[in-house]
Amino acid sequence: MRHDPLVKAVARALRRRCGYRHADHPEVLVACSGGGDSQALLHALDALSGCRGWHERVVVGHVNHHLSDQADEAEVFLREQAERMGVGWVCRSVHPDRHGGNLEATARRQRHAALRSMAREAGLGVIALAHHGDDQLETMLMRLMRGSSPSGLAGMAWSRASRRGDLRLIRPLLGVTHAEVVGFLERWGIVWFEDPLNSKPDLRRNRLRREVLPALRASWPRGHERALEAADQLRAWSGWMRERTRAHADLFVASEGGAVLTAERGALAGVQGVELEMVLRERLLEAGVPADRLASRTTRQVVACVGTGVASPREWVLACGVRVALDHRSLVIRRCS
């Protein structure tokens, strides 16, 4: 298996794109749902484990969402598979609210929180996620339709640090397609479970996957590769802009234990519009607004009100209860209590 094309692609991605160093992280937590993508990543990373210059061992990290009749069956299967493979095993249960809005987003947030918790408790510094090139293209298209910022349009990063900075999340499959993943699974007779969320026709991502991507793929068979190139350029531009915004880091002053960020309106008016949008975005992310729920139209609207000199007070209520208030003197960002 070590010489399989997909395993080689994962190895290249780990070295060249994910910045993986085995000396720093001898063990890797693999986020595994039991679906085809995560099963492929698990077996590819296990094939590399123990080889010179690679990690010594992988640990399966499973999160049971209890969203299907197969959920417990998948957990048992994965635990027994981990025992057969001789790899580590950690598991958490979460219970997303089926009636609390976006089920997919809620499940994702709870899953990522559980994975971070498991990694920290196990003393592991790297979490490997199984997003592939088709997932990247879907993400970029969905964010384009939402009017995301350039950093949002860059999609998912090959590698990024957690907010605390103590974990690194890597995506070694971004350079391959779902079809290549399925080919790998079939070549090696690897069993997988279907994610119940993938069968829901009302989810926008599923409609995009079933109706839009096939048409795009027919005209641009390697569209995911072009998407990766565009993502790299957008991420580089966003990084450059982020460096510029650091010069304005002192515009906002924290109070109440960091729960409130305040900036003088006059000082904000002296910052160029695009840079001010980036500054505001960074502060809102710090305040707890999830990146996938922070639309660029919101930051543009706030910046426009700052620049026009509108004196009447304005307030915006964002995701997770974060509030932005603007009056004639200041702009205040308040975390949800």
mmCIF file of C-alpha atoms in Angstrom:
data_model
loop_
_atom_site.group_PDB
_atom_site.id
_atom_site.type_symbol
_atom_site.label_atom_id
_atom_site.label_comp_id
_atom_site.label_asym_id
_atom_site.label_seq_id
_atom_site.Cartn_x
_atom_site.Cartn_y
_atom_site.Cartn_z
ATOM 1 C CA MET A 1 0.000 0.000 0.000
ATOM 2 C CA ARG A 2 2.907 2.344 0.696
ATOM 3 C CA HIS A 3 3.554 2.722 -3.041
ATOM 4 C CA ASP A 4 -0.073 3.414 -3.976
ATOM 5 C CA PRO A 5 -0.546 6.697 -5.930
ATOM 6 C CA LEU A 6 -2.843 8.120 -3.259
ATOM 7 C CA VAL A 7 -0.418 7.298 -0.437
ATOM 8 C CA LYS A 8 2.359 8.981 -2.419
ATOM 9 C CA ALA A 9 0.124 12.034 -2.944
ATOM 10 C CA VAL A 10 -0.498 12.204 0.808
ATOM 11 C CA ALA A 11 3.239 11.916 1.492
ATOM 12 C CA ARG A 12 4.003 14.778 -0.911
ATOM 13 C CA ALA A 13 1.297 16.929 0.632
ATOM 14 C CA LEU A 14 2.578 16.305 4.149
ATOM 15 C CA ARG A 15 6.081 17.400 3.155
ATOM 16 C CA ARG A 16 5.407 20.213 0.704
ATOM 17 C CA ARG A 17 2.061 21.688 1.681
ATOM 18 C CA CYS A 18 1.277 20.759 5.282
ATOM 19 C CA GLY A 19 4.734 21.493 6.677
ATOM 20 C CA TYR A 20 4.672 18.258 8.676
ATOM 21 C CA ARG A 21 7.754 17.456 10.792
ATOM 22 C CA HIS A 22 7.787 13.986 12.331
ATOM 23 C CA ALA A 23 10.377 15.005 14.918
ATOM 24 C CA ASP A 24 7.911 17.516 16.362
ATOM 25 C CA HIS A 25 4.854 15.269 16.123
ATOM 26 C CA PRO A 26 5.591 11.516 16.325
ATOM 27 C CA GLU A 27 1.866 10.737 16.627
ATOM 28 C CA VAL A 28 -1.036 12.085 14.553
ATOM 29 C CA LEU A 29 -4.731 12.163 15.429
ATOM 30 C CA VAL A 30 -6.767 11.208 12.348
ATOM 31 C CA ALA A 31 -10.337 12.517 12.382
ATOM 32 C CA CYS A 32 -12.288 9.475 11.218
ATOM 33 C CA SER A 33 -16.051 9.361 10.756
ATOM 34 C CA GLY A 34 -16.016 5.997 9.036
ATOM 35 C CA GLY A 35 -16.830 7.668 5.710
ATOM 36 C CA GLY A 36 -14.786 6.960 2.618
ATOM 37 C CA ASP A 37 -12.623 10.080 2.770
ATOM 38 C CA SER A 38 -11.511 9.625 6.367
ATOM 39 C CA GLN A 39 -11.036 5.878 5.896
ATOM 40 C CA ALA A 40 -8.722 6.582 2.965
ATOM 41 C CA LEU A 41 -6.738 9.132 4.970
ATOM 42 C CA LEU A 42 -6.450 6.792 7.946
ATOM 43 C CA HIS A 43 -5.113 3.906 5.869
ATOM 44 C CA ALA A 44 -2.764 6.151 3.880
ATOM 45 C CA LEU A 45 -1.260 7.657 7.033
ATOM 46 C CA ASP A 46 -1.033 4.233 8.654
ATOM 47 C CA ALA A 47 0.848 2.963 5.584
ATOM 48 C CA LEU A 48 3.428 5.708 6.137
ATOM 49 C CA SER A 49 3.705 5.250 9.909
ATOM 50 C CA GLY A 50 6.930 3.730 11.110
ATOM 51 C CA CYS A 51 8.760 4.516 7.883
ATOM 52 C CA ARG A 52 11.929 6.539 8.187
ATOM 53 C CA GLY A 53 11.129 10.232 8.379
ATOM 54 C CA TRP A 54 7.444 9.709 9.112
ATOM 55 C CA HIS A 55 5.231 9.592 12.193
ATOM 56 C CA GLU A 56 5.570 6.579 14.449
ATOM 57 C CA ARG A 57 1.864 5.991 15.007
ATOM 58 C CA VAL A 58 -1.608 7.225 14.156
ATOM 59 C CA VAL A 59 -4.511 7.584 16.566
ATOM 60 C CA VAL A 60 -8.111 7.335 15.349
ATOM 61 C CA GLY A 61 -10.287 10.169 16.638
ATOM 62 C CA HIS A 62 -13.995 9.453 16.173
ATOM 63 C CA VAL A 63 -16.945 11.704 17.034
ATOM 64 C CA ASN A 64 -20.344 10.008 17.236
ATOM 65 C CA HIS A 65 -23.055 12.544 16.316
ATOM 66 C CA HIS A 66 -25.932 10.067 16.824
ATOM 67 C CA LEU A 67 -27.562 11.352 13.635
ATOM 68 C CA SER A 68 -28.352 7.990 12.035
ATOM 69 C CA ASP A 69 -29.272 4.430 12.914
ATOM 70 C CA GLN A 70 -25.764 3.442 11.793
ATOM 71 C CA ALA A 71 -23.968 5.833 14.154
ATOM 72 C CA ASP A 72 -23.323 3.329 16.938
ATOM 73 C CA GLU A 73 -22.536 0.598 14.415
ATOM 74 C CA ALA A 74 -19.923 2.833 12.783
ATOM 75 C CA GLU A 75 -18.362 3.570 16.173
ATOM 76 C CA VAL A 76 -18.066 -0.137 17.014
ATOM 77 C CA PHE A 77 -16.666 -0.904 13.561
ATOM 78 C CA LEU A 78 -14.027 1.824 13.818
ATOM 79 C CA ARG A 79 -12.992 0.790 17.324
ATOM 80 C CA GLU A 80 -12.570 -2.836 16.234
ATOM 81 C CA GLN A 81 -10.750 -1.712 13.081
ATOM 82 C CA ALA A 82 -8.328 0.349 15.191
ATOM 83 C CA GLU A 83 -7.616 -2.719 17.324
ATOM 84 C CA ARG A 84 -6.916 -4.844 14.229
ATOM 85 C CA MET A 85 -4.648 -2.173 12.747
ATOM 86 C CA GLY A 86 -2.806 -1.671 16.023
ATOM 87 C CA VAL A 87 -3.466 2.075 16.080
ATOM 88 C CA GLY A 88 -4.709 4.281 18.899
ATOM 89 C CA TRP A 89 -8.386 4.977 19.554
ATOM 90 C CA VAL A 90 -10.218 7.896 21.177
ATOM 91 C CA CYS A 91 -13.911 8.722 20.878
ATOM 92 C CA ARG A 92 -16.447 11.362 21.924
ATOM 93 C CA SER A 93 -20.238 11.588 21.687
ATOM 94 C CA VAL A 94 -22.041 14.800 20.750
ATOM 95 C CA HIS A 95 -25.740 15.470 20.235
ATOM 96 C CA PRO A 96 -26.407 18.275 17.703
ATOM 97 C CA ASP A 97 -29.826 19.897 17.983
ATOM 98 C CA ARG A 98 -31.827 18.626 15.003
ATOM 99 C CA HIS A 99 -34.195 21.586 15.261
ATOM 100 C CA GLY A 100 -31.734 24.334 16.127
ATOM 101 C CA GLY A 101 -31.005 25.753 12.681
ATOM 102 C CA ASN A 102 -28.139 24.627 10.466
ATOM 103 C CA LEU A 103 -27.636 21.000 11.517
ATOM 104 C CA GLU A 104 -24.566 20.551 9.315
ATOM 105 C CA ALA A 105 -22.801 23.613 10.748
ATOM 106 C CA THR A 106 -23.728 22.711 14.330
ATOM 107 C CA ALA A 107 -22.446 19.160 13.901
ATOM 108 C CA ARG A 108 -19.223 20.467 12.364
ATOM 109 C CA ARG A 109 -18.557 22.894 15.214
ATOM 110 C CA GLN A 110 -19.219 20.236 17.849
ATOM 111 C CA ARG A 111 -17.064 17.723 15.976
ATOM 112 C CA HIS A 112 -14.099 20.082 15.702
ATOM 113 C CA ALA A 113 -14.384 21.041 19.374
ATOM 114 C CA ALA A 114 -14.428 17.357 20.335
ATOM 115 C CA LEU A 115 -11.410 16.604 18.140
ATOM 116 C CA ARG A 116 -9.428 19.445 19.686
ATOM 117 C CA SER A 117 -10.349 18.233 23.161
ATOM 118 C CA MET A 118 -9.313 14.653 22.371
ATOM 119 C CA ALA A 119 -6.008 15.758 20.858
ATOM 120 C CA ARG A 120 -5.133 17.895 23.877
ATOM 121 C CA GLU A 121 -6.059 15.194 26.369
ATOM 122 C CA ALA A 122 -3.966 12.647 24.448
ATOM 123 C CA GLY A 123 -1.030 15.040 24.166
ATOM 124 C CA LEU A 124 -1.165 15.085 20.357
ATOM 125 C CA GLY A 125 -0.204 18.223 18.443
ATOM 126 C CA VAL A 126 -1.547 17.395 14.963
ATOM 127 C CA ILE A 127 -5.074 16.619 13.751
ATOM 128 C CA ALA A 128 -5.380 15.265 10.197
ATOM 129 C CA LEU A 129 -8.660 16.091 8.415
ATOM 130 C CA ALA A 130 -9.875 14.279 5.296
ATOM 131 C CA HIS A 131 -11.131 17.148 3.102
ATOM 132 C CA HIS A 132 -10.186 16.582 -0.547
ATOM 133 C CA GLY A 133 -10.015 18.701 -3.687
ATOM 134 C CA ASP A 134 -13.720 18.419 -4.493
ATOM 135 C CA ASP A 135 -14.538 19.587 -0.965
ATOM 136 C CA GLN A 136 -12.277 22.591 -1.524
ATOM 137 C CA LEU A 137 -14.054 23.527 -4.745
ATOM 138 C CA GLU A 138 -17.456 23.169 -3.050
ATOM 139 C CA THR A 139 -16.339 25.353 -0.157
ATOM 140 C CA MET A 140 -15.015 28.093 -2.423
ATOM 141 C CA LEU A 141 -18.217 28.126 -4.498
ATOM 142 C CA MET A 142 -20.442 28.251 -1.417
ATOM 143 C CA ARG A 143 -18.440 31.109 0.065
ATOM 144 C CA LEU A 144 -18.547 32.941 -3.252
ATOM 145 C CA MET A 145 -22.348 32.745 -3.156
ATOM 146 C CA ARG A 146 -22.323 34.057 0.434
ATOM 147 C CA GLY A 147 -20.165 37.036 -0.511
ATOM 148 C CA SER A 148 -17.213 36.015 1.646
ATOM 149 C CA SER A 149 -14.032 38.031 2.049
ATOM 150 C CA PRO A 150 -10.859 37.110 0.095
ATOM 151 C CA SER A 151 -9.626 35.088 3.067
ATOM 152 C CA GLY A 152 -12.923 33.192 3.069
ATOM 153 C CA LEU A 153 -12.789 32.626 -0.687
ATOM 154 C CA ALA A 154 -9.376 31.005 -0.164
ATOM 155 C CA GLY A 155 -11.253 28.006 1.184
ATOM 156 C CA MET A 156 -9.608 25.502 3.494
ATOM 157 C CA ALA A 157 -5.917 25.725 4.304
ATOM 158 C CA TRP A 158 -3.543 22.797 3.870
ATOM 159 C CA SER A 159 -2.320 23.530 7.366
ATOM 160 C CA ARG A 160 -3.318 25.984 10.072
ATOM 161 C CA ALA A 161 -2.863 26.488 13.779
ATOM 162 C CA SER A 162 -5.726 26.289 16.242
ATOM 163 C CA ARG A 163 -6.860 29.519 17.856
ATOM 164 C CA ARG A 164 -4.859 28.699 20.995
ATOM 165 C CA GLY A 165 -1.830 27.917 18.852
ATOM 166 C CA ASP A 166 -1.193 24.557 20.527
ATOM 167 C CA LEU A 167 -2.566 22.346 17.726
ATOM 168 C CA ARG A 168 -2.015 22.117 13.994
ATOM 169 C CA LEU A 169 -4.802 21.015 11.649
ATOM 170 C CA ILE A 170 -3.628 19.500 8.367
ATOM 171 C CA ARG A 171 -5.477 18.399 5.213
ATOM 172 C CA PRO A 172 -3.201 16.068 3.208
ATOM 173 C CA LEU A 173 -5.978 15.040 0.761
ATOM 174 C CA LEU A 174 -6.680 18.489 -0.707
ATOM 175 C CA GLY A 175 -4.685 17.611 -3.815
ATOM 176 C CA VAL A 176 -6.810 14.585 -4.780
ATOM 177 C CA THR A 177 -10.410 14.154 -5.920
ATOM 178 C CA HIS A 178 -13.221 12.138 -4.374
ATOM 179 C CA ALA A 179 -13.012 9.767 -7.356
ATOM 180 C CA GLU A 180 -9.339 9.123 -6.585
ATOM 181 C CA VAL A 181 -10.252 8.443 -2.967
ATOM 182 C CA VAL A 182 -12.909 5.908 -4.004
ATOM 183 C CA GLY A 183 -10.421 4.265 -6.370
ATOM 184 C CA PHE A 184 -7.981 3.817 -3.484
ATOM 185 C CA LEU A 185 -10.672 2.297 -1.256
ATOM 186 C CA GLU A 186 -11.746 -0.128 -3.962
ATOM 187 C CA ARG A 187 -8.176 -1.151 -4.821
ATOM 188 C CA TRP A 188 -7.521 -2.164 -1.229
ATOM 189 C CA GLY A 189 -10.980 -3.449 -0.306
ATOM 190 C CA ILE A 190 -11.474 -0.891 2.458
ATOM 191 C CA VAL A 191 -14.992 -0.711 3.910
ATOM 192 C CA TRP A 192 -16.634 2.640 4.681
ATOM 193 C CA PHE A 193 -19.927 4.081 5.904
ATOM 194 C CA GLU A 194 -21.955 6.757 4.152
ATOM 195 C CA ASP A 195 -22.475 9.998 6.094
ATOM 196 C CA PRO A 196 -26.263 10.396 6.640
ATOM 197 C CA LEU A 197 -25.972 14.149 6.042
ATOM 198 C CA ASN A 198 -24.769 13.441 2.491
ATOM 199 C CA SER A 199 -28.168 11.998 1.572
ATOM 200 C CA LYS A 200 -30.182 15.049 2.624
ATOM 201 C CA PRO A 201 -31.325 16.796 -0.595
ATOM 202 C CA ASP A 202 -32.227 19.995 1.269
ATOM 203 C CA LEU A 203 -28.636 20.747 2.262
ATOM 204 C CA ARG A 204 -27.088 23.315 -0.071
ATOM 205 C CA ARG A 205 -23.747 21.547 -0.204
ATOM 206 C CA ASN A 206 -25.420 18.335 -1.347
ATOM 207 C CA ARG A 207 -27.314 20.154 -4.116
ATOM 208 C CA LEU A 208 -24.054 21.745 -5.205
ATOM 209 C CA ARG A 209 -22.355 18.349 -5.171
ATOM 210 C CA ARG A 210 -25.080 16.564 -7.119
ATOM 211 C CA GLU A 211 -26.275 19.208 -9.571
ATOM 212 C CA VAL A 212 -23.539 21.808 -10.084
ATOM 213 C CA LEU A 213 -20.183 20.057 -9.742
ATOM 214 C CA PRO A 214 -20.907 17.351 -12.356
ATOM 215 C CA ALA A 215 -21.617 20.080 -14.928
ATOM 216 C CA LEU A 216 -18.439 21.949 -13.975
ATOM 217 C CA ARG A 217 -16.387 18.763 -14.052
ATOM 218 C CA ALA A 218 -17.640 17.966 -17.550
ATOM 219 C CA SER A 219 -16.183 21.235 -18.843
ATOM 220 C CA TRP A 220 -13.181 21.511 -16.473
ATOM 221 C CA PRO A 221 -12.092 17.977 -15.459
ATOM 222 C CA ARG A 222 -9.211 19.318 -13.337
ATOM 223 C CA GLY A 223 -11.185 22.203 -11.915
ATOM 224 C CA HIS A 224 -10.197 21.295 -8.354
ATOM 225 C CA GLU A 225 -6.542 21.889 -9.287
ATOM 226 C CA ARG A 226 -7.336 25.358 -10.612
ATOM 227 C CA ALA A 227 -9.339 26.006 -7.449
ATOM 228 C CA LEU A 228 -6.306 25.076 -5.337
ATOM 229 C CA GLU A 229 -4.147 27.497 -7.322
ATOM 230 C CA ALA A 230 -6.689 30.282 -6.851
ATOM 231 C CA ALA A 231 -6.939 29.456 -3.144
ATOM 232 C CA ASP A 232 -3.157 29.727 -2.770
ATOM 233 C CA GLN A 233 -3.163 33.166 -4.404
ATOM 234 C CA LEU A 234 -6.079 34.405 -2.305
ATOM 235 C CA ARG A 235 -4.461 33.104 0.874
ATOM 236 C CA ALA A 236 -1.176 34.828 0.008
ATOM 237 C CA TRP A 237 -3.028 38.105 -0.616
ATOM 238 C CA SER A 238 -4.940 37.725 2.641
ATOM 239 C CA GLY A 239 -1.705 37.053 4.513
ATOM 240 C CA TRP A 240 -0.172 40.207 3.074
ATOM 241 C CA MET A 241 -3.232 42.216 4.088
ATOM 242 C CA ARG A 242 -3.148 40.681 7.559
ATOM 243 C CA GLU A 243 0.421 41.872 7.981
ATOM 244 C CA ARG A 244 -0.640 45.383 7.006
ATOM 245 C CA THR A 245 -3.508 45.358 9.479
ATOM 246 C CA ARG A 246 -1.144 44.573 12.350
ATOM 247 C CA ALA A 247 -0.016 48.182 12.140
ATOM 248 C CA HIS A 248 -3.514 49.074 13.350
ATOM 249 C CA ALA A 249 -3.680 46.497 16.136
ATOM 250 C CA ASP A 250 -3.762 49.208 18.807
ATOM 251 C CA LEU A 251 -6.922 50.830 17.428
ATOM 252 C CA PHE A 252 -9.074 48.631 19.665
ATOM 253 C CA VAL A 253 -8.631 48.681 23.438
ATOM 254 C CA ALA A 254 -9.838 45.698 25.468
ATOM 255 C CA SER A 255 -11.772 46.048 28.711
ATOM 256 C CA GLU A 256 -13.911 43.933 31.055
ATOM 257 C CA GLY A 257 -11.459 41.067 30.832
ATOM 258 C CA GLY A 258 -11.360 41.164 27.045
ATOM 259 C CA ALA A 259 -15.141 40.925 26.682
ATOM 260 C CA VAL A 260 -15.349 44.423 25.199
ATOM 261 C CA LEU A 261 -13.214 45.953 22.435
ATOM 262 C CA THR A 262 -13.502 49.715 21.892
ATOM 263 C CA ALA A 263 -12.062 51.936 19.138
ATOM 264 C CA GLU A 264 -12.346 55.697 18.758
ATOM 265 C CA ARG A 265 -14.373 56.525 15.664
ATOM 266 C CA GLY A 266 -12.037 59.323 14.625
ATOM 267 C CA ALA A 267 -9.053 56.964 14.605
ATOM 268 C CA LEU A 268 -10.964 54.397 12.530
ATOM 269 C CA ALA A 269 -11.901 57.017 9.939
ATOM 270 C CA GLY A 270 -8.215 57.519 9.187
ATOM 271 C CA VAL A 271 -7.729 53.912 8.036
ATOM 272 C CA GLN A 272 -8.243 52.957 4.386
ATOM 273 C CA GLY A 273 -11.510 51.104 3.778
ATOM 274 C CA VAL A 274 -10.132 47.701 2.767
ATOM 275 C CA GLU A 275 -7.616 47.694 5.608
ATOM 276 C CA LEU A 276 -10.294 48.718 8.091
ATOM 277 C CA GLU A 277 -12.475 45.832 6.907
ATOM 278 C CA MET A 278 -9.601 43.431 7.586
ATOM 279 C CA VAL A 279 -8.946 44.968 11.018
ATOM 280 C CA LEU A 280 -12.626 44.699 11.922
ATOM 281 C CA ARG A 281 -12.810 41.126 10.646
ATOM 282 C CA GLU A 282 -9.845 40.049 12.786
ATOM 283 C CA ARG A 283 -11.365 41.626 15.890
ATOM 284 C CA LEU A 284 -14.756 39.985 15.243
ATOM 285 C CA LEU A 285 -13.099 36.591 14.876
ATOM 286 C CA GLU A 286 -11.310 37.198 18.171
ATOM 287 C CA ALA A 287 -14.666 38.073 19.736
ATOM 288 C CA GLY A 288 -15.999 34.646 18.810
ATOM 289 C CA VAL A 289 -17.786 35.004 15.467
ATOM 290 C CA PRO A 290 -17.085 31.800 13.472
ATOM 291 C CA ALA A 291 -15.258 32.503 10.216
ATOM 292 C CA ASP A 292 -17.893 30.666 8.177
ATOM 293 C CA ARG A 293 -20.635 32.898 9.639
ATOM 294 C CA LEU A 294 -18.947 36.258 9.130
ATOM 295 C CA ALA A 295 -20.066 37.665 5.777
ATOM 296 C CA SER A 296 -17.977 40.404 4.195
ATOM 297 C CA ARG A 297 -21.142 42.446 3.571
ATOM 298 C CA THR A 298 -21.436 42.884 7.335
ATOM 299 C CA THR A 299 -17.937 44.290 7.775
ATOM 300 C CA ARG A 300 -18.415 46.480 4.687
ATOM 301 C CA GLN A 301 -21.640 47.875 6.118
ATOM 302 C CA VAL A 302 -20.002 48.751 9.436
ATOM 303 C CA VAL A 303 -17.009 50.350 7.703
ATOM 304 C CA ALA A 304 -19.325 52.343 5.425
ATOM 305 C CA CYS A 305 -21.182 53.738 8.443
ATOM 306 C CA VAL A 306 -17.884 54.696 10.081
ATOM 307 C CA GLY A 307 -16.739 56.496 6.938
ATOM 308 C CA THR A 308 -19.954 58.369 6.158
ATOM 309 C CA GLY A 309 -20.020 60.107 9.512
ATOM 310 C CA VAL A 310 -23.537 58.925 10.357
ATOM 311 C CA ALA A 311 -24.189 60.261 13.865
ATOM 312 C CA SER A 312 -27.207 58.158 14.841
ATOM 313 C CA PRO A 313 -26.314 55.033 16.863
ATOM 314 C CA ARG A 314 -26.246 51.734 14.985
ATOM 315 C CA GLU A 315 -26.047 48.170 16.263
ATOM 316 C CA TRP A 316 -25.420 44.823 14.582
ATOM 317 C CA VAL A 317 -26.047 41.432 16.210
ATOM 318 C CA LEU A 318 -23.777 38.777 14.712
ATOM 319 C CA ALA A 319 -23.373 35.025 15.110
ATOM 320 C CA CYS A 320 -22.845 33.611 18.614
ATOM 321 C CA GLY A 321 -24.383 36.737 20.130
ATOM 322 C CA VAL A 322 -21.500 39.079 19.320
ATOM 323 C CA ARG A 323 -22.701 42.698 19.158
ATOM 324 C CA VAL A 324 -21.223 45.675 17.323
ATOM 325 C CA ALA A 325 -22.364 49.154 18.387
ATOM 326 C CA LEU A 326 -21.453 52.420 16.651
ATOM 327 C CA ASP A 327 -22.156 55.937 17.885
ATOM 328 C CA HIS A 328 -20.663 59.349 17.174
ATOM 329 C CA ARG A 329 -17.678 58.653 19.433
ATOM 330 C CA SER A 330 -16.713 54.996 19.203
ATOM 331 C CA LEU A 331 -17.153 51.510 17.788
ATOM 332 C CA VAL A 332 -17.674 48.806 20.408
ATOM 333 C CA ILE A 333 -17.475 45.027 19.934
ATOM 334 C CA ARG A 334 -18.996 43.021 22.768
ATOM 335 C CA ARG A 335 -18.719 39.271 23.221
ATOM 336 C CA CYS A 336 -21.811 37.304 24.156
ATOM 337 C CA SER A 337 -21.976 36.962 27.956
#
